[in-house]
Amino acid sequence: KGVKITHSSLTDYFHGLLEKTNIQSCNSFGLSSSIATDLGNTVLFPSLLTGGILYVLSEDELISAEKMSALNIDCLKMVPSHWKTLQTKEAVSVPNKCLILGGEAFTDDVLDILITHNVSCEVYNHYGPTETTIGKLIHQVSLAEKLNHSVPLGVPFGQNRVYILDANDQLCPTGVAGELCIGGV
């Protein structure tokens, strides 16, 4: 799908990422998707705007944890199911500093892999539809999630607000299910 996004929304997204993640400490970024999708923009723009190195991963690198690890990448954003297919029982492949998983649900089996292998890089659950400029919620994953058996979508970042609304577009009380609505720049 094509979505028209303003430069100010993209700038807000970038500054929000810098504030809520350790992405500013990263020097090298791995692009695991097409630049035509919002998934890739999470590493594309931070690499360009911070003076980092952007590795446009080849098809061979995208299906081989060994080849991807050889690049010594600091930051990577992937869909959780893609990341999971690269892992083995013996070894887990993660970037040096920052792994951002988004584009689909952060499932318990992905969390189990991270915890079992005691991953040392920071891991983030990233959520938001394309229309909100890539994503608007982020959560740093920790061992505590194992106790809760779920990884939260996270908190809004940048100049954004998130509401849970009922069928009449009224705010839902705490703990009541509703529709997630995102507002901001």
C-alpha positions as a LaTeX table, in Angstrom:
\begin{tabular}{lrrr}
\hline
Residue & $x$ (\AA) & $y$ (\AA) & $z$ (\AA) \\
\hline
Lys1 & 0.00 & 0.00 & 0.00 \\
Gly2 & 1.16 & 3.50 & $-0.65$ \\
Val3 & 0.87 & 6.07 & 2.11 \\
Lys4 & 1.69 & 9.75 & 1.75 \\
Ile5 & 3.79 & 10.83 & 4.75 \\
Thr6 & 5.05 & 14.33 & 5.47 \\
His7 & 8.69 & 15.10 & 6.18 \\
Ser8 & 7.69 & 16.41 & 9.62 \\
Ser9 & 6.09 & 13.06 & 10.51 \\
Leu10 & 9.23 & 11.22 & 9.44 \\
Thr11 & 11.41 & 13.64 & 11.41 \\
Asp12 & 9.21 & 13.12 & 14.48 \\
Tyr13 & 9.55 & 9.34 & 14.04 \\
Phe14 & 13.33 & 9.56 & 13.80 \\
His15 & 13.70 & 11.79 & 16.89 \\
Gly16 & 11.30 & 9.56 & 18.83 \\
Leu17 & 13.41 & 6.49 & 17.99 \\
Leu18 & 16.55 & 8.27 & 19.19 \\
Glu19 & 14.84 & 9.12 & 22.46 \\
Lys20 & 13.31 & 5.69 & 23.20 \\
Thr21 & 15.98 & 3.29 & 21.91 \\
Asn22 & 19.74 & 2.88 & 21.89 \\
Ile23 & 19.81 & 3.38 & 18.12 \\
Gln24 & 21.97 & 6.52 & 18.46 \\
Ser25 & 24.86 & 4.34 & 19.70 \\
Cys26 & 24.72 & 2.23 & 16.53 \\
Asn27 & 27.22 & 2.71 & 13.72 \\
Ser28 & 26.04 & 0.05 & 11.26 \\
Phe29 & 22.53 & $-0.87$ & 10.19 \\
Gly30 & 21.15 & $-3.85$ & 8.26 \\
Leu31 & 18.35 & $-3.26$ & 5.77 \\
Ser32 & 16.34 & $-6.48$ & 5.72 \\
Ser33 & 13.47 & $-5.34$ & 3.51 \\
Ser34 & 12.77 & $-3.24$ & 0.46 \\
Ile35 & 13.11 & 0.53 & 0.78 \\
Ala36 & 9.57 & 0.63 & $-0.60$ \\
Thr37 & 8.20 & $-0.73$ & 2.70 \\
Asp38 & 8.01 & 1.07 & 6.02 \\
Leu39 & 9.90 & $-1.76$ & 7.76 \\
Gly40 & 13.13 & $-0.71$ & 6.06 \\
Asn41 & 12.76 & 2.95 & 6.96 \\
Thr42 & 13.40 & 2.16 & 10.64 \\
Val43 & 17.07 & 1.55 & 9.77 \\
Leu44 & 17.36 & 3.51 & 6.52 \\
Phe45 & 16.80 & 6.99 & 7.92 \\
Pro46 & 18.66 & 6.57 & 11.23 \\
Ser47 & 21.71 & 5.27 & 9.36 \\
Leu48 & 21.67 & 8.22 & 6.96 \\
Leu49 & 20.88 & 10.87 & 9.58 \\
Thr50 & 23.46 & 9.69 & 12.12 \\
Gly51 & 26.25 & 9.07 & 9.61 \\
Gly52 & 26.10 & 5.31 & 10.01 \\
Ile53 & 26.84 & 2.54 & 7.55 \\
Leu54 & 23.83 & 0.96 & 5.83 \\
Tyr55 & 24.17 & $-2.63$ & 4.68 \\
Val56 & 21.58 & $-3.50$ & 2.05 \\
Leu57 & 21.38 & $-7.21$ & 2.80 \\
Ser58 & 21.43 & $-9.58$ & $-0.16$ \\
Glu59 & 19.03 & $-12.49$ & $-0.54$ \\
Asp60 & 21.82 & $-14.85$ & 0.56 \\
Glu61 & 22.47 & $-12.79$ & 3.70 \\
Leu62 & 18.77 & $-12.58$ & 4.52 \\
Ile63 & 18.47 & $-16.38$ & 4.71 \\
Ser64 & 21.76 & $-17.07$ & 6.46 \\
Ala65 & 22.37 & $-16.10$ & 10.07 \\
Glu66 & 26.05 & $-16.91$ & 9.57 \\
Lys67 & 26.43 & $-14.53$ & 6.61 \\
Met68 & 24.44 & $-11.83$ & 8.35 \\
Ser69 & 26.50 & $-12.16$ & 11.54 \\
Ala70 & 29.72 & $-11.84$ & 9.56 \\
Leu71 & 28.72 & $-8.25$ & 8.69 \\
Asn72 & 28.99 & $-7.24$ & 12.37 \\
Ile73 & 25.83 & $-5.08$ & 12.25 \\
Asp74 & 24.85 & $-2.93$ & 15.25 \\
Cys75 & 21.14 & $-2.45$ & 14.46 \\
Leu76 & 18.61 & $-4.57$ & 12.61 \\
Lys77 & 14.84 & $-4.39$ & 12.20 \\
Met78 & 12.98 & $-7.51$ & 11.11 \\
Val79 & 9.63 & $-9.17$ & 11.20 \\
Pro80 & 9.68 & $-11.62$ & 14.17 \\
Ser81 & 8.87 & $-14.67$ & 12.02 \\
His82 & 11.79 & $-13.90$ & 9.66 \\
Trp83 & 14.18 & $-13.44$ & 12.59 \\
Lys84 & 12.96 & $-16.69$ & 14.15 \\
Thr85 & 13.71 & $-18.71$ & 10.99 \\
Leu86 & 17.39 & $-17.69$ & 11.23 \\
Gln87 & 17.84 & $-19.10$ & 14.74 \\
Thr88 & 19.02 & $-22.57$ & 15.78 \\
Lys89 & 18.93 & $-24.40$ & 19.10 \\
Glu90 & 22.70 & $-24.01$ & 19.36 \\
Ala91 & 23.06 & $-20.35$ & 18.44 \\
Val92 & 21.10 & $-17.17$ & 18.14 \\
Ser93 & 21.90 & $-14.43$ & 15.65 \\
Val94 & 21.41 & $-10.87$ & 16.85 \\
Pro95 & 22.97 & $-7.54$ & 16.01 \\
Asn96 & 25.57 & $-6.06$ & 18.35 \\
Lys97 & 23.39 & $-3.40$ & 19.99 \\
Cys98 & 19.79 & $-3.11$ & 18.82 \\
Leu99 & 17.21 & $-5.58$ & 17.49 \\
Ile100 & 13.84 & $-4.08$ & 16.57 \\
Leu101 & 11.07 & $-6.56$ & 15.83 \\
Gly102 & 7.88 & $-5.29$ & 14.22 \\
Gly103 & 5.37 & $-5.79$ & 11.46 \\
Glu104 & 3.60 & $-8.67$ & 13.20 \\
Ala105 & 2.96 & $-9.99$ & 16.71 \\
Phe106 & 5.89 & $-10.55$ & 19.06 \\
Thr107 & 5.10 & $-14.16$ & 19.96 \\
Asp108 & 6.05 & $-16.25$ & 23.00 \\
Asp109 & 8.35 & $-18.49$ & 20.95 \\
Val110 & 10.42 & $-15.48$ & 19.88 \\
Leu111 & 10.59 & $-14.36$ & 23.51 \\
Asp112 & 11.64 & $-17.88$ & 24.57 \\
Ile113 & 14.54 & $-17.86$ & 22.08 \\
Leu114 & 15.76 & $-14.49$ & 23.34 \\
Ile115 & 15.57 & $-15.54$ & 27.00 \\
Thr116 & 17.04 & $-19.02$ & 26.48 \\
His117 & 20.10 & $-17.56$ & 24.76 \\
Asn118 & 20.39 & $-14.62$ & 27.18 \\
Val119 & 20.65 & $-12.11$ & 24.33 \\
Ser120 & 22.83 & $-9.14$ & 25.23 \\
Cys121 & 21.66 & $-6.56$ & 22.68 \\
Glu122 & 18.64 & $-4.41$ & 23.44 \\
Val123 & 15.46 & $-5.82$ & 21.91 \\
Tyr124 & 12.39 & $-3.74$ & 21.10 \\
Asn125 & 8.82 & $-4.56$ & 20.14 \\
His126 & 7.77 & $-1.94$ & 17.58 \\
Tyr127 & 4.15 & $-1.41$ & 16.60 \\
Gly128 & 2.16 & 0.87 & 14.36 \\
Pro129 & 0.38 & 0.85 & 11.04 \\
Thr130 & 2.09 & 2.38 & 8.02 \\
Glu131 & $-0.37$ & 5.28 & 8.07 \\
Thr132 & 1.14 & 6.50 & 11.36 \\
Thr133 & 4.62 & 6.83 & 9.79 \\
Ile134 & 6.14 & 3.38 & 10.28 \\
Gly135 & 5.25 & 2.86 & 13.94 \\
Lys136 & 4.26 & 4.80 & 17.01 \\
Leu137 & 4.58 & 2.40 & 19.95 \\
Ile138 & 7.77 & 0.85 & 21.27 \\
His139 & 8.64 & $-1.41$ & 24.18 \\
Gln140 & 12.07 & $-2.52$ & 25.35 \\
Val141 & 11.77 & $-6.26$ & 25.94 \\
Ser142 & 13.12 & $-7.65$ & 29.20 \\
Leu143 & 13.21 & $-10.95$ & 31.09 \\
Ala144 & 10.13 & $-9.79$ & 33.03 \\
Glu145 & 7.99 & $-10.48$ & 29.96 \\
Lys146 & 8.59 & $-14.20$ & 30.46 \\
Leu147 & 6.68 & $-14.00$ & 33.74 \\
Asn148 & 3.76 & $-12.19$ & 32.09 \\
His149 & 3.71 & $-14.45$ & 29.01 \\
Ser150 & 3.22 & $-11.45$ & 26.76 \\
Val151 & 5.17 & $-8.56$ & 25.33 \\
Pro152 & 3.35 & $-5.21$ & 25.45 \\
Leu153 & 2.93 & $-3.13$ & 22.31 \\
Gly154 & 4.69 & $-0.37$ & 24.18 \\
Val155 & 4.33 & 3.33 & 24.77 \\
Pro156 & 3.90 & 6.10 & 22.23 \\
Phe157 & 7.06 & 7.89 & 21.17 \\
Gly158 & 7.64 & 11.18 & 19.44 \\
Gln159 & 4.74 & 13.63 & 19.51 \\
Asn160 & 2.04 & 10.98 & 19.56 \\
Arg161 & $-0.89$ & 9.91 & 21.68 \\
Val162 & $-2.64$ & 6.57 & 21.91 \\
Tyr163 & $-6.25$ & 6.02 & 22.96 \\
Ile164 & $-8.40$ & 2.96 & 23.52 \\
Leu165 & $-11.90$ & 3.86 & 22.29 \\
Asp166 & $-15.25$ & 2.08 & 22.41 \\
Ala167 & $-17.73$ & 1.70 & 19.54 \\
Asn168 & $-18.95$ & 5.29 & 20.20 \\
Asp169 & $-15.41$ & 6.73 & 20.03 \\
Gln170 & $-15.38$ & 7.32 & 23.78 \\
Leu171 & $-12.40$ & 6.52 & 25.98 \\
Cys172 & $-12.56$ & 3.04 & 27.49 \\
Pro173 & $-11.95$ & 2.61 & 31.21 \\
Thr174 & $-8.70$ & 0.89 & 32.24 \\
Gly175 & $-8.82$ & $-2.82$ & 31.48 \\
Val176 & $-11.72$ & $-2.59$ & 29.01 \\
Ala177 & $-11.07$ & $-3.77$ & 25.44 \\
Gly178 & $-11.57$ & $-1.31$ & 22.63 \\
Glu179 & $-10.08$ & $-0.01$ & 19.42 \\
Leu180 & $-6.52$ & 1.32 & 19.44 \\
Cys181 & $-6.44$ & 4.83 & 17.97 \\
Ile182 & $-3.21$ & 6.72 & 17.37 \\
Gly183 & $-2.92$ & 10.49 & 16.98 \\
Gly184 & $-0.05$ & 12.88 & 16.55 \\
Val185 & 1.90 & 14.88 & 14.00 \\
\hline
\end{tabular}
